[in-house]
PDB file of C-alpha atoms in Angstrom:
ATOM      1  CA  MET A   1      -4.504  -7.942  10.469  1.00 45.00           C
ATOM      2  CA  ARG A   2      -1.509  -7.685   8.425  1.00 64.00           C
ATOM      3  CA  HIS A   3       1.783  -6.154   9.885  1.00 72.00           C
ATOM      4  CA  GLU A   4       0.403  -3.463  12.127  1.00 85.00           C
ATOM      5  CA  LEU A   5       0.933  -2.909  15.732  1.00 92.00           C
ATOM      6  CA  GLU A   6      -2.194  -2.093  18.094  1.00 93.00           C
ATOM      7  CA  LEU A   7      -2.014  -0.014  20.994  1.00 92.00           C
ATOM      8  CA  GLY A   8      -5.506   0.254  22.152  1.00 89.00           C
ATOM      9  CA  ASP A   9      -7.381   2.234  19.704  1.00 88.00           C
ATOM     10  CA  TRP A  10      -4.078   3.281  18.001  1.00 95.00           C
ATOM     11  CA  ILE A  11      -2.945   1.495  15.041  1.00 96.00           C
ATOM     12  CA  VAL A  12       0.972   1.605  14.055  1.00 97.00           C
ATOM     13  CA  THR A  13       2.126   0.923  10.668  1.00 97.00           C
ATOM     14  CA  SER A  14       5.487   1.273   8.811  1.00 96.00           C
ATOM     15  CA  ASP A  15       7.370   0.600   5.597  1.00 95.00           C
ATOM     16  CA  ASN A  16      10.834   1.173   4.348  1.00 94.00           C
ATOM     17  CA  SER A  17      12.893   1.500   1.347  1.00 94.00           C
ATOM     18  CA  ALA A  18      16.553   0.853   0.516  1.00 96.00           C
ATOM     19  CA  ALA A  19      18.752   1.078  -2.312  1.00 96.00           C
ATOM     20  CA  ILE A  20      16.158   3.104  -4.366  1.00 95.00           C
ATOM     21  CA  GLY A  21      16.561   6.897  -4.979  1.00 96.00           C
ATOM     22  CA  GLU A  22      19.073   9.383  -6.553  1.00 97.00           C
ATOM     23  CA  LYS A  23      22.413   8.158  -5.211  1.00 97.00           C
ATOM     24  CA  PRO A  24      24.964   6.672  -7.648  1.00 96.00           C
ATOM     25  CA  ALA A  25      25.166   3.297  -5.879  1.00 97.00           C
ATOM     26  CA  ASP A  26      21.240   2.924  -5.724  1.00 97.00           C
ATOM     27  CA  ASN A  27      20.122  -0.301  -7.418  1.00 95.00           C
ATOM     28  CA  VAL A  28      17.011   1.250  -8.851  1.00 92.00           C
ATOM     29  CA  PHE A  29      16.912   5.058  -9.709  1.00 94.00           C
ATOM     30  CA  ALA A  30      13.966   6.840  -8.821  1.00 94.00           C
ATOM     31  CA  THR A  31      13.586  10.493  -7.650  1.00 97.00           C
ATOM     32  CA  ASP A  32      13.646  10.937  -3.831  1.00 97.00           C
ATOM     33  CA  ALA A  33      10.040  12.133  -3.771  1.00 97.00           C
ATOM     34  CA  LEU A  34       8.903   9.239  -5.630  1.00 96.00           C
ATOM     35  CA  THR A  35      10.782   6.718  -3.293  1.00 96.00           C
ATOM     36  CA  ALA A  36       8.978   8.379  -0.197  1.00 97.00           C
ATOM     37  CA  LYS A  37       5.629   8.391  -1.707  1.00 96.00           C
ATOM     38  CA  PHE A  38       5.685   4.651  -2.428  1.00 95.00           C
ATOM     39  CA  ALA A  39       7.326   3.977   1.159  1.00 95.00           C
ATOM     40  CA  ALA A  40       4.275   5.965   2.654  1.00 97.00           C
ATOM     41  CA  ARG A  41       1.809   4.274   0.239  1.00 96.00           C
ATOM     42  CA  VAL A  42       2.278   0.999   1.946  1.00 96.00           C
ATOM     43  CA  ALA A  43       2.075   2.324   5.494  1.00 97.00           C
ATOM     44  CA  LEU A  44      -1.339   4.025   4.377  1.00 97.00           C
ATOM     45  CA  LEU A  45      -2.399   0.940   2.803  1.00 97.00           C
ATOM     46  CA  GLU A  46      -1.887  -0.906   6.047  1.00 96.00           C
ATOM     47  CA  GLN A  47      -3.635   1.725   8.005  1.00 96.00           C
ATOM     48  CA  TRP A  48      -6.531   1.122   5.732  1.00 96.00           C
ATOM     49  CA  ALA A  49      -6.203  -2.454   6.046  1.00 95.00           C
ATOM     50  CA  ALA A  50      -6.825  -2.272   9.618  1.00 94.00           C
ATOM     51  CA  GLY A  51      -9.930   0.024   9.450  1.00 94.00           C
ATOM     52  CA  SER A  52      -7.729   3.315  10.602  1.00 95.00           C
ATOM     53  CA  GLU A  53      -6.892   6.542   9.317  1.00 95.00           C
ATOM     54  CA  PRO A  54      -3.276   8.101   9.905  1.00 96.00           C
ATOM     55  CA  GLU A  55      -3.253  11.021  12.213  1.00 97.00           C
ATOM     56  CA  ALA A  56       0.613  11.502  12.466  1.00 97.00           C
ATOM     57  CA  LEU A  57       3.673  10.040  10.736  1.00 97.00           C
ATOM     58  CA  LEU A  58       7.410   9.746  11.396  1.00 98.00           C
ATOM     59  CA  LEU A  59       9.947  10.088   8.650  1.00 98.00           C
ATOM     60  CA  HIS A  60      13.220   8.048   9.403  1.00 98.00           C
ATOM     61  CA  ASN A  61      15.782   9.594   6.822  1.00 98.00           C
ATOM     62  CA  PHE A  62      19.221   7.521   6.526  1.00 97.00           C
ATOM     63  CA  SER A  63      20.259   9.290   3.247  1.00 97.00           C
ATOM     64  CA  GLY A  64      21.368  12.628   4.474  1.00 95.00           C
ATOM     65  CA  GLU A  65      19.935  15.926   5.386  1.00 95.00           C
ATOM     66  CA  ASP A  66      19.604  17.120   1.720  1.00 94.00           C
ATOM     67  CA  GLN A  67      16.908  14.496   1.132  1.00 96.00           C
ATOM     68  CA  TRP A  68      14.697  15.594   3.754  1.00 97.00           C
ATOM     69  CA  GLU A  69      12.570  18.096   1.979  1.00 97.00           C
ATOM     70  CA  ARG A  70      12.356  15.833  -1.183  1.00 97.00           C
ATOM     71  CA  TYR A  71      11.054  12.969   1.121  1.00 98.00           C
ATOM     72  CA  VAL A  72       8.424  15.220   2.400  1.00 98.00           C
ATOM     73  CA  GLN A  73       7.412  16.441  -0.902  1.00 98.00           C
ATOM     74  CA  GLY A  74       6.718  12.850  -2.052  1.00 97.00           C
ATOM     75  CA  ILE A  75       4.587  12.165   0.941  1.00 98.00           C
ATOM     76  CA  GLU A  76       2.662  15.469   0.504  1.00 98.00           C
ATOM     77  CA  GLU A  77       2.157  14.372  -2.914  1.00 97.00           C
ATOM     78  CA  LEU A  78       0.638  11.058  -1.828  1.00 97.00           C
ATOM     79  CA  PHE A  79      -1.974  12.809   0.349  1.00 98.00           C
ATOM     80  CA  ALA A  80      -2.598  15.328  -2.485  1.00 97.00           C
ATOM     81  CA  GLU A  81      -3.386  12.359  -4.589  1.00 96.00           C
ATOM     82  CA  ILE A  82      -6.213  11.312  -2.400  1.00 96.00           C
ATOM     83  CA  SER A  83      -7.486  14.651  -1.639  1.00 95.00           C
ATOM     84  CA  ARG A  84      -6.609  14.432   2.153  1.00 94.00           C
ATOM     85  CA  PRO A  85      -4.463  16.818   4.336  1.00 95.00           C
ATOM     86  CA  MET A  86      -1.106  15.360   5.337  1.00 96.00           C
ATOM     87  CA  PRO A  87      -0.808  14.414   8.903  1.00 96.00           C
ATOM     88  CA  LYS A  88       1.697  16.014  11.304  1.00 96.00           C
ATOM     89  CA  CYS A  89       4.984  14.705  10.259  1.00 97.00           C
ATOM     90  CA  ALA A  90       8.090  14.584  12.475  1.00 97.00           C
ATOM     91  CA  GLY A  91      11.244  12.527  12.333  1.00 97.00           C
ATOM     92  CA  SER A  92      15.243  12.585  12.024  1.00 96.00           C
ATOM     93  CA  SER A  93      17.958  12.463   9.338  1.00 96.00           C
ATOM     94  CA  GLU A  94      21.227  10.797   9.427  1.00 95.00           C
ATOM     95  CA  SER A  95      23.649  13.670   9.336  1.00 92.00           C
ATOM     96  CA  ASN A  96      26.898  12.087  10.746  1.00 94.00           C
ATOM     97  CA  MET A  97      27.539   9.449   8.239  1.00 94.00           C
ATOM     98  CA  ALA A  98      27.520   9.687   4.610  1.00 93.00           C
ATOM     99  CA  THR A  99      25.664   6.587   3.096  1.00 95.00           C
ATOM    100  CA  LEU A 100      26.239   5.146  -0.334  1.00 96.00           C
ATOM    101  CA  GLN A 101      22.778   4.286  -0.843  1.00 97.00           C
ATOM    102  CA  SER A 102      19.563   5.716  -0.215  1.00 97.00           C
ATOM    103  CA  SER A 103      17.509   4.295   2.719  1.00 97.00           C
ATOM    104  CA  ILE A 104      14.288   5.831   4.302  1.00 97.00           C
ATOM    105  CA  ALA A 105      11.257   4.377   6.528  1.00 97.00           C
ATOM    106  CA  VAL A 106       7.777   5.977   7.258  1.00 98.00           C
ATOM    107  CA  THR A 107       5.751   5.084  10.291  1.00 98.00           C
ATOM    108  CA  MET A 108       2.144   6.360  10.633  1.00 98.00           C
ATOM    109  CA  PHE A 109      -0.065   6.454  13.539  1.00 97.00           C
ATOM    110  CA  GLY A 110      -3.851   6.237  13.257  1.00 97.00           C
ATOM    111  CA  LYS A 111      -6.938   5.589  15.048  1.00 93.00           C
ATOM    112  CA  ARG A 112      -9.287   2.769  14.102  1.00 91.00           C
ATOM    113  CA  LYS A 113     -12.520   4.176  12.572  1.00 87.00           C
ATOM    114  CA  ALA A 114     -14.490   1.095  11.813  1.00 79.00           C
ATOM    115  CA  ALA A 115     -15.029  -2.621  12.746  1.00 85.00           C
ATOM    116  CA  LEU A 116     -13.863  -5.002   9.948  1.00 92.00           C
ATOM    117  CA  ASP A 117     -16.026  -7.396   8.202  1.00 92.00           C
ATOM    118  CA  GLN A 118     -14.736 -11.082   8.369  1.00 94.00           C
ATOM    119  CA  PRO A 119     -13.097 -11.957   4.970  1.00 94.00           C
ATOM    120  CA  SER A 120     -15.167 -14.903   4.556  1.00 92.00           C
ATOM    121  CA  ARG A 121     -18.248 -12.838   4.223  1.00 94.00           C
ATOM    122  CA  LEU A 122     -16.965 -10.761   1.386  1.00 96.00           C
ATOM    123  CA  SER A 123     -15.977 -11.481  -2.279  1.00 95.00           C
ATOM    124  CA  TRP A 124     -12.467 -10.640  -2.991  1.00 97.00           C
ATOM    125  CA  TYR A 125     -10.580  -9.152  -6.020  1.00 97.00           C
ATOM    126  CA  ILE A 126      -7.294  -8.345  -7.155  1.00 97.00           C
ATOM    127  CA  TYR A 127      -6.581  -4.873  -8.048  1.00 98.00           C
ATOM    128  CA  GLY A 128      -3.387  -4.012 -10.169  1.00 97.00           C
ATOM    129  CA  GLN A 129      -0.632  -6.108 -10.997  1.00 96.00           C
ATOM    130  CA  PRO A 130       2.383  -7.586  -8.948  1.00 96.00           C
ATOM    131  CA  LEU A 131       5.408  -5.348 -10.058  1.00 95.00           C
ATOM    132  CA  VAL A 132       8.737  -4.537  -8.191  1.00 93.00           C
ATOM    133  CA  GLY A 133      11.857  -2.501  -8.970  1.00 87.00           C
ATOM    134  CA  LYS A 134      12.042  -0.559 -12.210  1.00 89.00           C
ATOM    135  CA  ASP A 135       8.747  -2.480 -13.349  1.00 94.00           C
ATOM    136  CA  VAL A 136       6.826  -0.177 -11.089  1.00 92.00           C
ATOM    137  CA  LEU A 137       8.095   2.961 -12.593  1.00 89.00           C
ATOM    138  CA  GLU A 138       7.862   1.363 -16.374  1.00 93.00           C
ATOM    139  CA  GLN A 139       4.318  -0.032 -15.801  1.00 94.00           C
ATOM    140  CA  SER A 140       2.763   2.602 -13.830  1.00 93.00           C
ATOM    141  CA  GLU A 141      -0.499   1.957 -15.862  1.00 95.00           C
ATOM    142  CA  GLN A 142      -0.983  -1.396 -13.939  1.00 95.00           C
ATOM    143  CA  VAL A 143      -0.185  -0.048 -10.506  1.00 96.00           C
ATOM    144  CA  ALA A 144      -3.492   0.144  -8.250  1.00 97.00           C
ATOM    145  CA  GLU A 145      -4.449   3.654  -7.836  1.00 97.00           C
ATOM    146  CA  LEU A 146      -4.671   4.990  -4.188  1.00 97.00           C
ATOM    147  CA  LYS A 147      -7.331   7.657  -5.273  1.00 97.00           C
ATOM    148  CA  LYS A 148      -9.591   4.959  -6.474  1.00 98.00           C
ATOM    149  CA  ILE A 149      -9.297   2.798  -3.534  1.00 98.00           C
ATOM    150  CA  ALA A 150      -9.777   5.693  -1.148  1.00 97.00           C
ATOM    151  CA  ASP A 151     -12.953   6.799  -2.917  1.00 97.00           C
ATOM    152  CA  ALA A 152     -14.236   3.280  -3.152  1.00 97.00           C
ATOM    153  CA  LEU A 153     -13.907   3.012   0.727  1.00 96.00           C
ATOM    154  CA  SER A 154     -15.302   6.277   1.191  1.00 94.00           C
ATOM    155  CA  ASN A 155     -18.513   5.772  -0.586  1.00 95.00           C
ATOM    156  CA  GLY A 156     -19.105   1.741   0.531  1.00 94.00           C
ATOM    157  CA  LEU A 157     -18.261   0.120  -2.732  1.00 97.00           C
ATOM    158  CA  ILE A 158     -15.670  -1.908  -1.145  1.00 97.00           C
ATOM    159  CA  GLN A 159     -15.565  -2.823   2.389  1.00 96.00           C
ATOM    160  CA  ARG A 160     -11.845  -3.854   3.200  1.00 96.00           C
ATOM    161  CA  VAL A 161      -8.373  -3.494   1.432  1.00 97.00           C
ATOM    162  CA  TRP A 162      -5.489  -5.565   1.846  1.00 97.00           C
ATOM    163  CA  PRO A 163      -2.036  -4.703   0.619  1.00 96.00           C
ATOM    164  CA  VAL A 164       0.191  -7.297  -1.312  1.00 96.00           C
ATOM    165  CA  GLY A 165       3.844  -7.323  -0.569  1.00 91.00           C
ATOM    166  CA  SER A 166       7.179  -8.947  -1.447  1.00 91.00           C
ATOM    167  CA  LYS A 167       5.530 -12.332  -0.661  1.00 92.00           C
ATOM    168  CA  GLY A 168       2.915 -12.376  -3.166  1.00 95.00           C
ATOM    169  CA  ILE A 169      -0.925 -12.646  -3.805  1.00 96.00           C
ATOM    170  CA  ALA A 170      -1.033 -16.407  -2.744  1.00 95.00           C
ATOM    171  CA  ARG A 171       0.673 -15.578   0.538  1.00 94.00           C
ATOM    172  CA  GLU A 172      -1.348 -12.540   1.233  1.00 95.00           C
ATOM    173  CA  ALA A 173      -4.320 -14.357   0.790  1.00 95.00           C
ATOM    174  CA  GLU A 174      -3.408 -17.241   3.206  1.00 94.00           C
ATOM    175  CA  LEU A 175      -2.589 -14.416   5.698  1.00 93.00           C
ATOM    176  CA  LEU A 176      -5.773 -12.739   5.097  1.00 94.00           C
ATOM    177  CA  PHE A 177      -8.103 -15.976   5.479  1.00 94.00           C
ATOM    178  CA  GLY A 178      -5.902 -17.666   7.896  1.00 92.00           C
ATOM    179  CA  GLN A 179      -5.697 -20.831   5.758  1.00 93.00           C
ATOM    180  CA  LYS A 180      -4.465 -21.544   2.287  1.00 91.00           C
ATOM    181  CA  VAL A 181      -7.109 -20.747  -0.247  1.00 89.00           C
ATOM    182  CA  ASN A 182      -7.830 -21.445  -3.976  1.00 92.00           C
ATOM    183  CA  VAL A 183      -6.140 -18.626  -5.592  1.00 93.00           C
ATOM    184  CA  SER A 184      -7.032 -17.431  -9.251  1.00 91.00           C
ATOM    185  CA  GLU A 185      -4.004 -17.714 -11.669  1.00 87.00           C
ATOM    186  CA  ILE A 186      -5.062 -14.879 -13.829  1.00 90.00           C
ATOM    187  CA  VAL A 187      -1.876 -13.021 -12.671  1.00 92.00           C
ATOM    188  CA  ASP A 188       1.184 -14.268 -11.143  1.00 94.00           C
ATOM    189  CA  THR A 189       0.098 -15.136  -7.417  1.00 94.00           C
ATOM    190  CA  ALA A 190       3.695 -15.853  -6.367  1.00 95.00           C
ATOM    191  CA  ALA A 191       5.439 -12.619  -7.703  1.00 96.00           C
ATOM    192  CA  SER A 192       6.643  -9.658  -5.224  1.00 96.00           C
ATOM    193  CA  ALA A 193       4.301  -6.830  -5.438  1.00 95.00           C
ATOM    194  CA  GLY A 194       6.987  -4.375  -4.100  1.00 91.00           C
ATOM    195  CA  PRO A 195       5.465  -1.041  -2.826  1.00 93.00           C
ATOM    196  CA  ALA A 196       1.718  -2.882  -2.861  1.00 95.00           C
ATOM    197  CA  SER A 197       1.376  -2.354  -6.748  1.00 96.00           C
ATOM    198  CA  CYS A 198      -1.562  -4.516  -6.428  1.00 97.00           C
ATOM    199  CA  VAL A 199      -4.043  -4.960  -3.589  1.00 97.00           C
ATOM    200  CA  LEU A 200      -6.786  -7.236  -2.433  1.00 97.00           C
ATOM    201  CA  ILE A 201     -10.128  -5.696  -2.170  1.00 97.00           C
ATOM    202  CA  GLY A 202     -13.329  -7.099  -0.134  1.00 97.00           C
ATOM    203  CA  VAL A 203     -16.672  -6.390  -1.359  1.00 96.00           C
ATOM    204  CA  SER A 204     -20.105  -7.166   0.047  1.00 94.00           C
ATOM    205  CA  SER A 205     -22.021  -6.869  -3.350  1.00 89.00           C
ATOM    206  CA  LYS A 206     -22.272  -9.773  -5.702  1.00 88.00           C
ATOM    207  CA  GLU A 207     -22.103  -7.217  -8.431  1.00 89.00           C
ATOM    208  CA  ARG A 208     -18.983  -7.005 -10.469  1.00 91.00           C
ATOM    209  CA  LYS A 209     -19.878  -4.365 -12.919  1.00 94.00           C
ATOM    210  CA  PRO A 210     -19.682  -1.446 -10.544  1.00 95.00           C
ATOM    211  CA  LEU A 211     -16.308  -2.570  -9.696  1.00 96.00           C
ATOM    212  CA  GLU A 212     -15.157  -2.890 -13.337  1.00 94.00           C
ATOM    213  CA  ILE A 213     -16.476   0.740 -14.013  1.00 96.00           C
ATOM    214  CA  HIS A 214     -14.772   2.104 -11.013  1.00 97.00           C
ATOM    215  CA  PHE A 215     -11.466   0.354 -11.037  1.00 97.00           C
ATOM    216  CA  GLY A 216     -10.803  -0.374 -14.739  1.00 94.00           C
ATOM    217  CA  PRO A 217      -9.101  -3.259 -16.377  1.00 93.00           C
ATOM    218  CA  CYS A 218      -6.708  -4.129 -13.826  1.00 95.00           C
ATOM    219  CA  LEU A 219      -9.486  -6.032 -11.512  1.00 96.00           C
ATOM    220  CA  TYR A 220      -9.523  -9.895 -11.090  1.00 95.00           C
ATOM    221  CA  PRO A 221     -11.281 -12.395  -9.201  1.00 95.00           C
ATOM    222  CA  LEU A 222      -9.143 -13.557  -6.149  1.00 95.00           C
ATOM    223  CA  ILE A 223     -10.647 -16.985  -5.708  1.00 91.00           C
ATOM    224  CA  ARG A 224     -10.407 -19.758  -8.458  1.00 83.00           C
ATOM    225  CA  LYS A 225     -13.670 -21.390  -9.343  1.00 74.00           C
ATOM    226  CA  ASP A 226     -12.930 -25.024 -10.533  1.00 64.00           C
TER     227      ASP A 226
END
């Protein structure tokens, strides 16, 4: 697995974001809604990586009471993007201490729906480019689209998904396979992918054409063939 917590059939995943938002001291300016959307994106992808679907979520808002509704709006947009209802949401806002920078965390709770194929039995691809910070906003056309991933999982085009985080593609491939692998250098495999701007997708079919049609140009083989 990746960073999830397993509690019987329940899967718990989480992601956070700091110094990104609408406050003057934030390092990267983005709307509060978009900031929450990307934090929820990672937690959702980790649910899918574990073969589960979220049924409830907690929003941890350290930015102030005014941000709560905007954060919820961003999470609602995320689930609308994949044509699924937003799970029940609860949480808390920091209302005693004013913070200079924005900070949130999103935690999701889901139940495992399916057994996972062993990584070695699948063919793996990189979908999207590793991006972080303002590059995520400025190069949005290279960010992996959640809707395409959700549809591909639903119709069986792909069997597994594995989000890429701050350690980069090569490190995630090592975690996925449990050992170092011969990773393609078509994209920067050491660069941070920030809010999972790219993902690894595992497929049972050897035919690449249907994948290219569905995912578009930002699709690259994960394993290098020497």
